[in-house]
């Protein structure tokens, strides 16, 4: 299990491809990735909203940050299951709650999978960072098995010790359990930011105010998005005081690994269960004979320090 990249100031930024379904928290992952990684490209997948919406939202975020990063559109549905979305959390657009500009144009291509394969063959050592259903990543690994030894690893948001879309399964893995199974069994470095971690990282009111206090248009837009996102979370949960800001964790796992506590574990994905499909089965047995670990399971985060990283990244682009 290779450790996450060094974050020493002299080290070059980690090259990543962010595969996402914006999505309020995906949008923040884009900001952090733009600030702290070499963001080779953004690929989009159906998830929080239909593919057309997640792609539109990714382009809007790219534009707001004034990046040259290409956005490639990918799978409009899971490998074998129908497309299902999360308008009840993110709104019909996938990023409700703010006055967003029109996208500057179409995606660079509609072949995210082919672009991922070509890019990772041309340049080894890229981290794949999926923060939505893992359909694109699974399709790339299945079409090009050599990618498993060419990429640096996969740092994903998904899974965990409890579910959100069902009692057993987290939304990204619930959408496409078969894709998640391909990813979790691909054999290379794997970092999991699951719900047991990301629910420790909430957009609390005072944290949103830190963003709203920043100058510039981007901070105003993102604080409006945080307000909407948190309102849906607090209206649906008994004991949550702000939206769980899931997706930036998968990026910070690479850029700021010291924020986290972690355990190596063997993690498998349930794909057959009528009630448990998409569940991450994390082997926590205290036995000498358990399957070898395949996953770096992030278990804790310094939430205040992590939030400061988000605020500083937003400040960098908010003018
Ligand atoms: O379950 C949370 C995950 O599902 C996050 O990535 C959110 O953006 C949605 O994709
Ligand atoms: Ca997401």
Coordinates of C-alpha atoms and ligand atoms in Angstrom, one line a residue:
X1 CA 0.0 0.0 0.0
X2 CA 1.9 3.1 -1.1
X3 CA 1.6 6.1 1.2
X4 CA -0.2 9.2 0.0
X5 CA 2.1 11.7 -1.7
X6 CA 4.3 13.9 0.3
X7 CA 3.1 17.4 0.9
X8 CA 6.4 19.0 1.4
X9 CA 6.5 22.5 0.0
X10 CA 9.3 21.4 -2.4
X11 CA 7.4 18.5 -3.9
X12 CA 5.5 19.2 -7.2
X13 CA 1.7 19.1 -6.9
X14 CA 0.1 15.8 -7.2
X15 CA -1.3 15.1 -10.7
X16 CA -5.0 14.1 -10.5
X17 CA -8.0 13.5 -12.7
X18 CA -11.1 14.5 -10.7
X19 CA -14.1 12.3 -11.7
X20 CA -17.2 14.0 -10.3
X21 CA -20.9 14.6 -10.3
X22 CA -21.3 18.3 -9.2
X23 CA -22.9 18.4 -6.7
X24 CA -22.3 21.0 -4.1
X25 CA -19.4 19.2 -2.4
X26 CA -17.9 18.1 -5.7
X27 CA -17.7 21.9 -6.6
X28 CA -15.6 22.4 -3.5
X29 CA -13.5 19.5 -4.4
X30 CA -12.8 21.2 -7.7
X31 CA -11.7 24.4 -5.9
X32 CA -9.3 22.5 -3.6
X33 CA -8.0 20.4 -6.4
X34 CA -7.4 23.4 -8.6
X35 CA -5.5 25.1 -5.7
X36 CA -3.4 22.2 -4.5
X37 CA -3.0 19.6 -7.2
X38 CA -2.0 19.5 -10.8
X39 CA -5.6 19.2 -12.1
X40 CA -4.9 17.3 -15.3
X41 CA -8.6 17.1 -16.1
X42 CA -12.2 16.9 -14.8
X43 CA -14.4 14.1 -15.9
X44 CA -18.1 14.0 -15.2
X45 CA -20.6 11.2 -14.5
X46 CA -24.3 10.9 -13.8
X47 CA -25.0 10.9 -10.1
X48 CA -26.3 13.7 -8.0
X49 CA -28.0 14.9 -11.2
X50 CA -28.2 13.7 -14.8
X51 CA -25.0 13.8 -16.8
X52 CA -26.0 16.9 -18.7
X53 CA -26.4 18.8 -15.4
X54 CA -23.2 17.4 -13.7
X55 CA -21.3 18.3 -16.8
X56 CA -22.8 21.8 -17.0
X57 CA -22.0 22.3 -13.3
X58 CA -18.4 21.2 -13.7
X59 CA -17.9 23.6 -16.6
X60 CA -19.5 26.4 -14.6
X61 CA -17.1 25.7 -11.7
X62 CA -14.1 25.5 -14.1
X63 CA -15.1 28.9 -15.5
X64 CA -15.7 30.5 -12.1
X65 CA -12.1 29.6 -11.2
X66 CA -10.9 30.7 -14.6
X67 CA -9.1 27.4 -15.2
X68 CA -7.9 26.0 -18.5
X69 CA -8.6 22.5 -17.3
X70 CA -10.5 20.3 -19.8
X71 CA -13.9 18.9 -18.8
X72 CA -14.8 15.6 -20.4
X73 CA -18.3 14.2 -20.1
X74 CA -18.6 10.5 -19.3
X75 CA -21.2 7.8 -18.4
X76 CA -24.8 8.9 -18.3
X77 CA -25.8 5.8 -16.3
X78 CA -24.3 3.0 -14.2
X79 CA -22.8 -0.1 -15.7
X80 CA -26.0 -2.2 -15.5
X81 CA -28.5 -0.4 -13.2
X82 CA -30.7 2.5 -14.1
X83 CA -29.6 6.1 -13.5
X84 CA -30.8 7.4 -10.1
X85 CA -30.1 10.9 -8.8
X86 CA -30.2 12.9 -5.5
X87 CA -32.3 16.0 -6.2
X88 CA -33.6 15.7 -2.7
X89 CA -30.1 16.8 -1.5
X90 CA -28.7 18.9 -4.3
X91 CA -31.8 20.2 -6.1
X92 CA -32.9 19.5 -9.6
X93 CA -29.9 21.2 -11.2
X94 CA -27.5 19.3 -9.0
X95 CA -26.2 22.7 -7.6
X96 CA -29.3 24.6 -6.5
X97 CA -29.1 27.6 -4.2
X98 CA -26.9 30.1 -6.0
X99 CA -27.1 32.5 -9.0
X100 CA -24.8 30.6 -11.4
X101 CA -23.5 31.8 -14.8
X102 CA -24.1 30.0 -18.0
X103 CA -21.3 27.5 -18.9
X104 CA -18.8 29.0 -21.4
X105 CA -19.3 26.1 -23.8
X106 CA -19.6 22.4 -24.2
X107 CA -17.3 19.7 -22.7
X108 CA -14.0 19.0 -24.4
X109 CA -15.4 15.6 -25.3
X110 CA -18.2 13.2 -24.5
X111 CA -15.7 10.4 -24.1
X112 CA -14.3 10.8 -20.6
X113 CA -13.4 7.1 -20.4
X114 CA -11.4 7.2 -23.6
X115 CA -9.7 10.4 -22.4
X116 CA -8.8 8.9 -19.0
X117 CA -7.3 5.8 -20.7
X118 CA -5.3 7.9 -23.3
X119 CA -4.1 10.4 -20.6
X120 CA -3.0 7.7 -18.1
X121 CA -1.1 5.9 -20.9
X122 CA 0.6 9.0 -22.0
X123 CA 1.6 10.0 -18.5
X124 CA 2.1 7.6 -15.6
X125 CA 1.7 8.5 -12.0
X126 CA -1.7 10.2 -12.1
X127 CA -4.1 9.8 -9.2
X128 CA -7.7 9.1 -10.1
X129 CA -10.1 10.9 -7.7
X130 CA -13.7 9.7 -8.1
X131 CA -16.2 11.7 -6.0
X132 CA -19.4 10.4 -7.7
X133 CA -20.5 7.0 -8.9
X134 CA -17.4 5.2 -10.1
X135 CA -18.8 4.2 -13.5
X136 CA -16.2 6.1 -15.6
X137 CA -13.3 4.7 -13.5
X138 CA -14.6 1.1 -13.8
X139 CA -15.1 1.4 -17.5
X140 CA -11.6 2.7 -17.9
X141 CA -10.1 -0.1 -15.8
X142 CA -12.1 -2.8 -17.6
X143 CA -11.2 -1.4 -21.1
X144 CA -7.6 -0.9 -20.2
X145 CA -6.4 -3.2 -17.4
X146 CA -2.9 -1.8 -17.8
X147 CA -4.1 1.4 -16.2
X148 CA -3.9 -0.4 -12.8
X149 CA -0.1 -0.3 -13.0
X150 CA 0.1 3.1 -14.7
X151 CA -1.9 5.2 -12.3
X152 CA -0.5 6.3 -8.9
X153 CA -3.7 5.2 -7.2
X154 CA -7.4 5.9 -6.6
X155 CA -8.5 8.3 -3.8
X156 CA -12.3 8.0 -3.7
X157 CA -15.2 9.5 -1.8
X158 CA -17.7 6.8 -1.0
X159 CA -18.8 3.9 1.2
X160 CA -18.0 3.9 4.9
X161 CA -19.3 2.2 8.1
X162 CA -22.9 3.3 7.4
X163 CA -25.1 4.3 4.6
X164 CA -27.0 7.4 3.6
X165 CA -29.1 6.4 0.5
X166 CA -30.0 3.2 2.3
X167 CA -29.1 2.0 5.8
X168 CA -26.3 0.0 4.3
X169 CA -25.0 1.9 1.2
X170 CA -23.6 5.3 0.6
X171 CA -25.0 7.1 -2.5
X172 CA -22.0 6.9 -4.9
X173 CA -21.6 3.2 -4.3
X174 CA -25.4 2.6 -4.2
X175 CA -25.7 4.1 -7.6
X176 CA -23.2 1.7 -9.2
X177 CA -22.2 -1.2 -6.9
X178 CA -20.7 -3.1 -9.9
X179 CA -18.4 -0.2 -10.7
X180 CA -17.4 0.2 -7.1
X181 CA -16.6 -3.6 -7.0
X182 CA -14.2 -3.2 -10.0
X183 CA -12.5 -0.2 -8.3
X184 CA -12.1 -1.8 -4.9
X185 CA -10.6 -5.0 -6.5
X186 CA -8.3 -3.3 -9.0
X187 CA -5.3 -4.1 -7.0
X188 CA -3.5 -0.8 -6.7
X189 CA -3.3 1.9 -4.0
X190 CA -6.8 2.9 -2.8
X191 CA -7.8 5.5 -0.3
X192 CA -11.4 5.6 1.0
X193 CA -13.1 8.7 2.4
X194 CA -16.3 7.2 3.6
X195 CA -19.3 8.7 5.4
X196 CA -17.8 7.8 8.8
X197 CA -15.1 10.3 7.9
X198 CA -17.0 12.9 5.9
X199 CA -19.7 13.3 8.5
X200 CA -17.0 14.7 10.8
X201 CA -16.4 17.4 8.2
X202 CA -19.5 19.6 8.3
X203 CA -20.2 23.0 6.9
X204 CA -21.2 24.4 10.3
X205 CA -22.7 27.9 10.3
X206 CA -19.6 29.6 11.6
X207 CA -17.6 27.9 8.9
X208 CA -19.9 29.1 6.2
X209 CA -19.6 32.6 7.6
X210 CA -15.8 32.3 7.1
X211 CA -16.5 31.8 3.4
X212 CA -19.1 34.5 3.2
X213 CA -16.7 37.0 4.9
X214 CA -14.3 36.6 2.0
X215 CA -14.2 39.3 -0.7
X216 CA -15.3 38.6 -4.3
X217 CA -17.9 36.9 -6.3
X218 CA -16.8 33.3 -5.9
X219 CA -17.0 33.4 -2.1
X220 CA -20.6 34.8 -2.4
X221 CA -21.7 32.0 -4.8
X222 CA -20.1 29.3 -2.7
X223 CA -21.5 30.5 0.6
X224 CA -25.0 30.5 -1.1
X225 CA -24.3 26.9 -2.2
X226 CA -23.2 26.0 1.3
X227 CA -26.4 27.5 2.8
X228 CA -28.6 25.5 0.4
X229 CA -26.6 22.3 0.9
X230 CA -26.6 22.6 4.7
X231 CA -30.3 23.4 4.8
X232 CA -31.1 20.1 3.1
X233 CA -28.9 18.3 5.5
X234 CA -30.2 19.9 8.7
X235 CA -33.8 19.5 7.5
X236 CA -33.3 15.8 6.9
X237 CA -31.1 14.8 9.9
X238 CA -31.6 14.8 13.7
X239 CA -28.0 15.4 14.8
X240 CA -26.2 17.2 11.9
X241 CA -25.5 21.0 12.2
X242 CA -24.2 21.5 8.6
X243 CA -23.8 19.6 5.4
X244 CA -21.2 16.9 5.4
X245 CA -18.7 18.2 2.9
X246 CA -17.7 14.8 1.5
X247 CA -15.8 15.2 -1.7
X248 CA -12.9 17.6 -0.8
X249 CA -11.8 14.9 1.6
X250 CA -10.8 12.6 -1.3
X251 CA -8.6 15.4 -2.7
X252 CA -7.1 16.5 0.7
X253 CA -6.2 12.8 1.3
X254 CA -3.6 13.4 -1.3
X255 CA -2.7 17.0 -0.7
X256 CA -2.9 17.2 3.1
X257 CA -2.6 13.6 4.3
X258 CA -1.6 14.7 7.8
X259 CA -5.1 16.0 8.4
X260 CA -6.3 12.4 8.7
X261 CA -6.1 9.3 10.8
X262 CA -6.3 6.0 8.9
X263 CA -6.4 2.3 9.1
X264 CA -5.5 -0.3 6.5
X265 CA -8.4 -2.7 5.9
X266 CA -9.8 -5.2 3.6
X267 CA -12.9 -3.7 2.0
X268 CA -15.3 -5.5 -0.4
X269 CA -18.5 -4.3 -2.1
X270 CA -21.8 -6.0 -1.9
X271 CA -23.4 -6.2 -5.3
X272 CA -26.1 -8.8 -4.9
X273 CA -27.9 -7.9 -1.8
X274 CA -31.5 -6.8 -2.2
X275 CA -31.2 -4.5 0.8
X276 CA -27.4 -4.1 0.9
X277 CA -26.2 -3.5 -2.7
X278 CA -23.5 -0.9 -2.6
X279 CA -22.5 -1.6 1.0
X280 CA -18.8 -1.5 1.9
X281 CA -17.9 -4.6 3.9
X282 CA -14.9 -3.4 6.0
X283 CA -13.2 -6.3 7.7
X284 CA -12.6 -5.2 11.3
X285 CA -12.2 -8.7 12.7
X286 CA -9.4 -9.0 15.2
X287 CA -8.2 -12.2 13.7
X288 CA -4.7 -13.2 12.6
X289 CA -6.1 -14.7 9.5
X290 CA -8.0 -12.0 7.6
X291 CA -7.7 -11.0 3.9
X292 CA -4.8 -8.7 3.1
X293 CA -5.8 -5.0 3.2
X294 CA -6.7 -3.4 -0.1
X295 CA -7.6 0.0 1.2
X296 CA -6.3 2.9 3.2
X297 CA -9.5 3.7 5.2
X298 CA -9.5 7.3 6.5
X299 CA -11.1 7.3 9.9
X300 CA -10.7 10.8 11.3
X301 CA -10.0 14.4 10.1
X302 CA -8.8 17.6 11.8
X303 CA -12.0 19.4 10.6
X304 CA -11.0 22.9 11.6
X305 CA -7.6 22.6 9.8
X306 CA -9.4 21.1 6.8
X307 CA -11.9 23.8 6.7
X308 CA -9.2 26.5 6.7
X309 CA -7.7 24.8 3.6
X310 CA -11.1 25.2 1.9
X311 CA -11.4 28.8 3.0
X312 CA -7.9 29.6 1.8
X313 CA -8.5 27.9 -1.6
X314 CA -11.7 29.8 -2.1
X315 CA -9.9 33.1 -1.1
X316 CA -7.2 32.4 -3.7
X317 CA -9.8 32.4 -6.5
X318 CA -12.3 34.9 -5.1
X319 CA -11.7 38.3 -6.5
Ligands
LIG1 O1 -22.9 10.2 -0.4 C1 -22.2 11.4 -0.7 C2 -21.7 11.4 -2.0 O2 -22.7 11.3 -3.0 C3 -21.0 12.8 -2.4 O3 -20.0 12.6 -3.3 C4 -22.1 13.6 -3.0 O4 -21.6 14.6 -3.9 C5 -22.8 12.5 -3.8 O5 -22.1 12.3 -5.0
LIG2 CA1 -20.1 13.7 -5.5

